[in-house]
Amino acid sequence: MLSERMLSLGLQSSVIRDIFEYGLKRKKEIGNNNVFDFSLGNPSVPPPKEVNQILMHLIETIPAEKLHGYTSGPGGQCVRSAVADYIKNSFDFAATSDLIYLTCGAAAGLAISLNALTTEQDEVIILAPFFPEYRVFIEHTGANPVIVQSKTDDFKPDFELLAEAITEKTKAVIINSPNNPTGTCYTKETIQELADLLNKKQAEFNQVIYLLSDGPYQELVYDIELPFIPDYYDNTIIIYSFSKSLSLAGERIGYIFVSPKTKNANKVFASICGAGRSLGYVCAPSLFQFLIKECIGLTADLSVYKKNRDLLYNGLINLGFEAIYPDGAFYLFVKSPFKNAKKFCEKAKEYELLLVPSDSFGTQGFVRIAYCVSTEQIINSLPAFNKLAKELNLL
Ligand code: PLP
């Protein structure tokens, strides 16, 4: 007898992956340049040149048994110290290496943290639209996801709805700023309001409510400054990944940082170590741990995404589409001219434009365009969007 839950998860296909697979097939039929695939959040910009240089240097200078061997479960001590120093220097925040756990990207960071914090029947609040895997990770722990819709004009939290959703069962709230799929960023005013609400609810229910800040797009902000969340709320756990900032998505490297201001921070960290152990997520990829130690703080050339954002946003607005202005990440959230976003995606497909319906992210009536593609693809896709807009009488 297999696990029914795992079987059904394994058999479910992902809408995003299906669209991507369709794009591959279609490219074979009509040529790569004739299909405008905006489905996946896979960085198109190469890692900075230092990444290859450092990798070569590591391979030449560190003995193989050390470079490719096991590290401590939470990561090599020197790497954890480098991450702590980086946080200290960048955010003027007293981070310590004993509260840092190296992970296989943000996905593992989320899975580990949720397993560490929750027990059956707890509730974890997620703000829609959200990264679809949140639901999978929460349900795996036996806790229940509670979905709270964000405001559809700017996709900031709807604090009234959020306040109603927090109960004595609430163990954690997950936020993701810059956001996938909307590109929305939370300013310090938004984070302050969130912190005030959570502090009030903690006092009301006499219990800790953790704030999980899922931040793989931390550096992908274009015109605004992001607040450092542990400055605003004590019980914060940061989940970070180098997938997007360094274009290392396939190398699976990131970290969890428990704010030292978290109640019983050392115990929370011990629970994170336990969850990592029970999930088999110990000792993140060693070569890339060494790499991170050397190049933490560097980024790929993120200006390409800003250029793409401007071209795509302005191009689509001029064609009569409505979209949320994204301050960060590399996604544009466009209002579907039909009530049913899937119908809009099908129509766009007729013009070889591959977009993702927002239903996948827990919100109706929008589509996500991942603009982490070449600038050439953005420019070449605009005539297709133009034809689509004409057919839909938007112009
Ligand atoms: N969280 C969000 C919001 C994401 O968009 C992604 C990946 O796209 C992840 C987490 C997982 O990232 P990683 O590749 O670091 O596991």
Tab-separated table of N, CA, C and O and ligand atoms in Angstrom, residues 41-42 104-110 130-131 133-134 137 176 178-181 214-217 239-244 248-250 252-254 330-331 368, ligand 1:
chain	number	residue	atom	x	y	z
A	41	GLY	N	9.864	30.484	-13.846
A	41	GLY	CA	10.700	31.494	-13.184
A	41	GLY	C	12.153	31.061	-13.128
A	41	GLY	O	12.770	31.075	-12.070
A	42	ASN	N	12.670	30.665	-14.276
A	42	ASN	CA	14.061	30.207	-14.344
A	42	ASN	C	14.934	31.382	-14.795
A	42	ASN	O	14.704	31.913	-15.891
A	104	CYS	N	18.953	23.256	0.745
A	104	CYS	CA	18.826	23.096	-0.713
A	104	CYS	C	17.777	24.086	-1.211
A	104	CYS	O	16.615	23.723	-1.463
A	105	GLY	N	18.154	25.327	-1.328
A	105	GLY	CA	17.253	26.363	-1.833
A	105	GLY	C	16.170	26.727	-0.835
A	105	GLY	O	16.114	26.204	0.283
A	106	ALA	N	15.292	27.637	-1.291
A	106	ALA	CA	14.204	28.093	-0.411
A	106	ALA	C	13.167	26.992	-0.221
A	106	ALA	O	12.507	26.937	0.825
A	107	ALA	N	13.019	26.125	-1.205
A	107	ALA	CA	12.018	25.057	-1.098
A	107	ALA	C	12.313	24.214	0.144
A	107	ALA	O	11.424	23.984	0.977
A	108	ALA	N	13.547	23.785	0.295
A	108	ALA	CA	13.906	22.985	1.470
A	108	ALA	C	13.807	23.833	2.740
A	108	ALA	O	13.381	23.343	3.791
A	109	GLY	N	14.185	25.102	2.636
A	109	GLY	CA	14.105	25.993	3.794
A	109	GLY	C	12.671	26.097	4.313
A	109	GLY	O	12.430	26.082	5.525
A	110	LEU	N	11.728	26.190	3.388
A	110	LEU	CA	10.319	26.276	3.779
A	110	LEU	C	9.845	24.962	4.384
A	110	LEU	O	9.200	24.939	5.438
A	130	PHE	N	-0.122	33.069	-4.087
A	130	PHE	CA	1.072	32.550	-3.408
A	130	PHE	C	1.767	31.497	-4.262
A	130	PHE	O	1.181	30.915	-5.175
A	131	PHE	N	3.021	31.257	-3.905
A	131	PHE	CA	3.820	30.199	-4.530
A	131	PHE	C	3.117	28.861	-4.227
A	131	PHE	O	2.926	28.517	-3.044
A	133	GLU	N	3.698	25.801	-3.968
A	133	GLU	CA	4.251	24.755	-3.112
A	133	GLU	C	4.008	24.996	-1.621
A	133	GLU	O	4.118	24.078	-0.813
A	134	TYR	N	3.642	26.230	-1.247
A	134	TYR	CA	3.369	26.483	0.177
A	134	TYR	C	2.347	25.484	0.704
A	134	TYR	O	2.482	24.946	1.793
A	137	PHE	N	3.838	22.002	1.188
A	137	PHE	CA	4.737	21.925	2.344
A	137	PHE	C	3.937	21.967	3.657
A	137	PHE	O	4.249	21.257	4.604
A	176	ASN	N	5.939	36.739	1.258
A	176	ASN	CA	6.892	36.600	0.158
A	176	ASN	C	6.962	37.944	-0.570
A	176	ASN	O	6.098	38.264	-1.374
A	178	PRO	N	9.954	40.511	-2.402
A	178	PRO	CA	9.151	40.633	-3.612
A	178	PRO	C	8.411	39.324	-3.903
A	178	PRO	O	8.934	38.254	-3.636
A	179	ASN	N	7.235	39.495	-4.499
A	179	ASN	CA	6.302	38.385	-4.569
A	179	ASN	C	6.285	37.678	-5.928
A	179	ASN	O	6.336	38.297	-6.987
A	180	ASN	N	6.196	36.385	-5.831
A	180	ASN	CA	5.841	35.536	-6.964
A	180	ASN	C	4.394	35.127	-6.701
A	180	ASN	O	4.133	34.518	-5.653
A	181	PRO	N	3.415	35.477	-7.483
A	181	PRO	CA	3.474	35.868	-8.891
A	181	PRO	C	3.213	37.344	-9.214
A	181	PRO	O	3.114	37.680	-10.393
A	214	ASP	N	9.664	34.357	3.169
A	214	ASP	CA	10.246	33.598	2.059
A	214	ASP	C	10.839	34.616	1.079
A	214	ASP	O	10.093	35.320	0.395
A	215	GLY	N	12.159	34.691	1.036
A	215	GLY	CA	12.766	35.816	0.310
A	215	GLY	C	13.728	35.481	-0.807
A	215	GLY	O	14.812	36.091	-0.879
A	216	PRO	N	13.357	34.587	-1.734
A	216	PRO	CA	14.332	34.296	-2.790
A	216	PRO	C	14.539	35.449	-3.789
A	216	PRO	O	15.482	35.415	-4.563
A	217	TYR	N	13.641	36.470	-3.730
A	217	TYR	CA	13.776	37.583	-4.691
A	217	TYR	C	14.298	38.847	-3.999
A	217	TYR	O	14.163	39.955	-4.528
A	239	ILE	N	13.805	32.814	5.138
A	239	ILE	CA	14.184	31.711	4.257
A	239	ILE	C	14.746	32.360	2.997
A	239	ILE	O	14.059	33.136	2.326
A	240	TYR	N	16.004	32.087	2.745
A	240	TYR	CA	16.678	32.768	1.634
A	240	TYR	C	17.218	31.737	0.645
A	240	TYR	O	17.480	30.579	1.005
A	241	SER	N	17.385	32.181	-0.586
A	241	SER	CA	17.916	31.283	-1.610
A	241	SER	C	18.801	32.074	-2.571
A	241	SER	O	18.546	33.257	-2.819
A	242	PHE	N	19.816	31.414	-3.103
A	242	PHE	CA	20.678	32.044	-4.105
A	242	PHE	C	20.208	31.711	-5.520
A	242	PHE	O	20.873	32.045	-6.487
A	243	SER	N	19.047	31.041	-5.620
A	243	SER	CA	18.541	30.596	-6.931
A	243	SER	C	18.377	31.746	-7.914
A	243	SER	O	18.706	31.622	-9.096
A	244	LYS	N	17.821	32.850	-7.424
A	244	LYS	CA	17.457	33.939	-8.337
A	244	LYS	C	18.537	35.022	-8.367
A	244	LYS	O	18.914	35.491	-9.427
A	248	LEU	N	21.493	30.591	-9.637
A	248	LEU	CA	21.999	29.247	-9.328
A	248	LEU	C	20.847	28.303	-8.982
A	248	LEU	O	20.986	27.424	-8.122
A	249	ALA	N	19.714	28.483	-9.687
A	249	ALA	CA	18.498	27.740	-9.304
A	249	ALA	C	18.714	26.224	-9.266
A	249	ALA	O	18.193	25.540	-8.394
A	250	GLY	N	19.492	25.718	-10.192
A	250	GLY	CA	19.677	24.264	-10.260
A	250	GLY	C	20.674	23.722	-9.249
A	250	GLY	O	20.776	22.502	-9.064
A	252	ARG	N	20.720	24.378	-5.997
A	252	ARG	CA	20.015	24.104	-4.741
A	252	ARG	C	20.797	24.573	-3.516
A	252	ARG	O	21.311	23.767	-2.744
A	253	ILE	N	20.887	25.891	-3.384
A	253	ILE	CA	21.587	26.410	-2.207
A	253	ILE	C	20.872	27.662	-1.658
A	253	ILE	O	20.478	28.541	-2.419
A	254	GLY	N	20.720	27.665	-0.360
A	254	GLY	CA	20.058	28.774	0.330
A	254	GLY	C	20.269	28.596	1.826
A	254	GLY	O	21.096	27.784	2.241
A	330	PHE	N	10.555	38.884	-10.901
A	330	PHE	CA	10.545	39.023	-12.373
A	330	PHE	C	9.262	38.483	-12.969
A	330	PHE	O	9.288	37.736	-13.935
A	331	TYR	N	8.143	38.935	-12.344
A	331	TYR	CA	6.829	38.501	-12.803
A	331	TYR	C	5.922	39.715	-12.994
A	331	TYR	O	5.980	40.655	-12.200
A	368	ARG	N	-0.006	35.219	-15.020
A	368	ARG	CA	1.377	35.570	-14.664
A	368	ARG	C	2.267	35.479	-15.897
A	368	ARG	O	2.209	34.494	-16.634
B	1	PLP	N1	9.554	30.647	-2.935
B	1	PLP	C1	9.150	31.323	-4.015
B	1	PLP	C2	8.235	32.457	-3.834
B	1	PLP	C3	9.574	30.955	-5.288
B	1	PLP	O1	9.166	31.642	-6.345
B	1	PLP	C4	10.463	29.849	-5.418
B	1	PLP	C5	10.918	29.406	-6.731
B	1	PLP	O2	10.539	29.877	-7.770
B	1	PLP	C6	10.856	29.190	-4.255
B	1	PLP	C7	10.394	29.600	-3.032
B	1	PLP	C8	11.791	28.012	-4.313
B	1	PLP	O3	13.053	28.482	-4.638
B	1	PLP	P1	14.351	27.565	-4.613
B	1	PLP	O4	14.785	27.382	-6.012
B	1	PLP	O5	15.340	28.357	-3.868
B	1	PLP	O6	13.992	26.305	-3.942
